[in-house]
Amino acid sequence: MAVKPPGEKLKISSLLRQIPQEALAKRRAARAERARAANEQDDLELLRQIRDVTQKLNALEQQVMSRSAAVRDTLTPRPPPQNPSDHDLRSVPLWSERENNKSLNPVAFIRTHYAPWIGKGLTRAHIRRRDMPLYRAFAVWVHRHPEDDIEELPSRSSTVDQTLDRLTRDIDPEDIRKLGLALQSRRRRQL
């Protein structure tokens, strides 16, 4: 057997060591590339999730803005509708002073004498302020003859019901309840 010179032996062993090192380096590079690709996929997935969350937040912001606009429109003082003034109503004869039409029931009397204002802001409260006997006669008549009620002549409770219906379309009833309690508390403190 021939003995190899010591320098040659060193070359072969270093070559043998280099082969695993190269394979390890290739493996490490492949792993690093896979990790980089996985990180890119993770980054893309995170970007998609961020975009989805951002879109949802924008949609929620739009809902909140529309609801707050609805609340603001409902709760901010508005100019009163074209209600008849007390001066306008002074031209209407009083129920107790009617002489030539005693046969008119209260509904017919209101339809005849208050016709210019019916459906244009006239409420039962206006009639109550102007002519209490007519207001009472009308209430009794409608109680006995509900079919004769004048829909265009809202009572206070029907006005409140309409406002609540409008509010509950846009706002959770629990939030309305809390708002009512807050308003009541503020009013109590002011008194």
PDB file of C-alpha atoms in Angstrom, residues 9 19 28 38 42-43 50 55 61-62 85 92 95 100 102 105 128 131 134-137 141 148 150 162 165 182 187:
ATOM      1  CA  LYS A   9      -4.308  13.544   2.750  1.00  0.00           C
ATOM      2  CA  ILE A  19     -19.051  18.304   0.476  1.00  0.00           C
ATOM      3  CA  ARG A  28     -29.776  26.133   4.528  1.00  0.00           C
ATOM      4  CA  ALA A  38     -43.644  31.534   3.774  1.00  0.00           C
ATOM      5  CA  ASP A  42     -47.808  35.424   5.803  1.00  0.00           C
ATOM      6  CA  ASP A  43     -47.213  39.084   4.946  1.00  0.00           C
ATOM      7  CA  ILE A  50     -55.666  44.477   7.377  1.00  0.00           C
ATOM      8  CA  GLN A  55     -63.024  48.052   4.896  1.00  0.00           C
ATOM      9  CA  GLU A  61     -67.901  54.489  10.332  1.00  0.00           C
ATOM     10  CA  GLN A  62     -70.409  55.177   7.548  1.00  0.00           C
ATOM     11  CA  SER A  85    -100.846  81.120  15.064  1.00  0.00           C
ATOM     12  CA  VAL A  92    -112.576  80.681  13.779  1.00  0.00           C
ATOM     13  CA  TRP A  95    -117.763  75.810  19.593  1.00  0.00           C
ATOM     14  CA  ASN A 100    -126.658  78.510  13.052  1.00  0.00           C
ATOM     15  CA  LYS A 102    -125.886  73.459  16.257  1.00  0.00           C
ATOM     16  CA  ASN A 105    -120.871  67.312  15.371  1.00  0.00           C
ATOM     17  CA  ARG A 128    -107.295  72.788  23.129  1.00  0.00           C
ATOM     18  CA  ASP A 131    -111.417  76.223  22.321  1.00  0.00           C
ATOM     19  CA  LEU A 134    -114.596  71.907  21.338  1.00  0.00           C
ATOM     20  CA  TYR A 135    -111.523  69.918  22.375  1.00  0.00           C
ATOM     21  CA  ARG A 136    -113.555  68.009  25.006  1.00  0.00           C
ATOM     22  CA  ALA A 137    -116.498  67.473  22.660  1.00  0.00           C
ATOM     23  CA  TRP A 141    -117.056  62.119  19.947  1.00  0.00           C
ATOM     24  CA  ASP A 148    -114.694  59.647  12.636  1.00  0.00           C
ATOM     25  CA  ILE A 150    -109.333  63.055  11.907  1.00  0.00           C
ATOM     26  CA  GLN A 162     -94.217  58.851  15.069  1.00  0.00           C
ATOM     27  CA  ASP A 165     -90.882  55.037  15.062  1.00  0.00           C
ATOM     28  CA  ALA A 182     -80.008  61.280  30.297  1.00  0.00           C
ATOM     29  CA  ARG A 187     -83.922  68.474  32.954  1.00  0.00           C
TER      30      ARG A 187
END
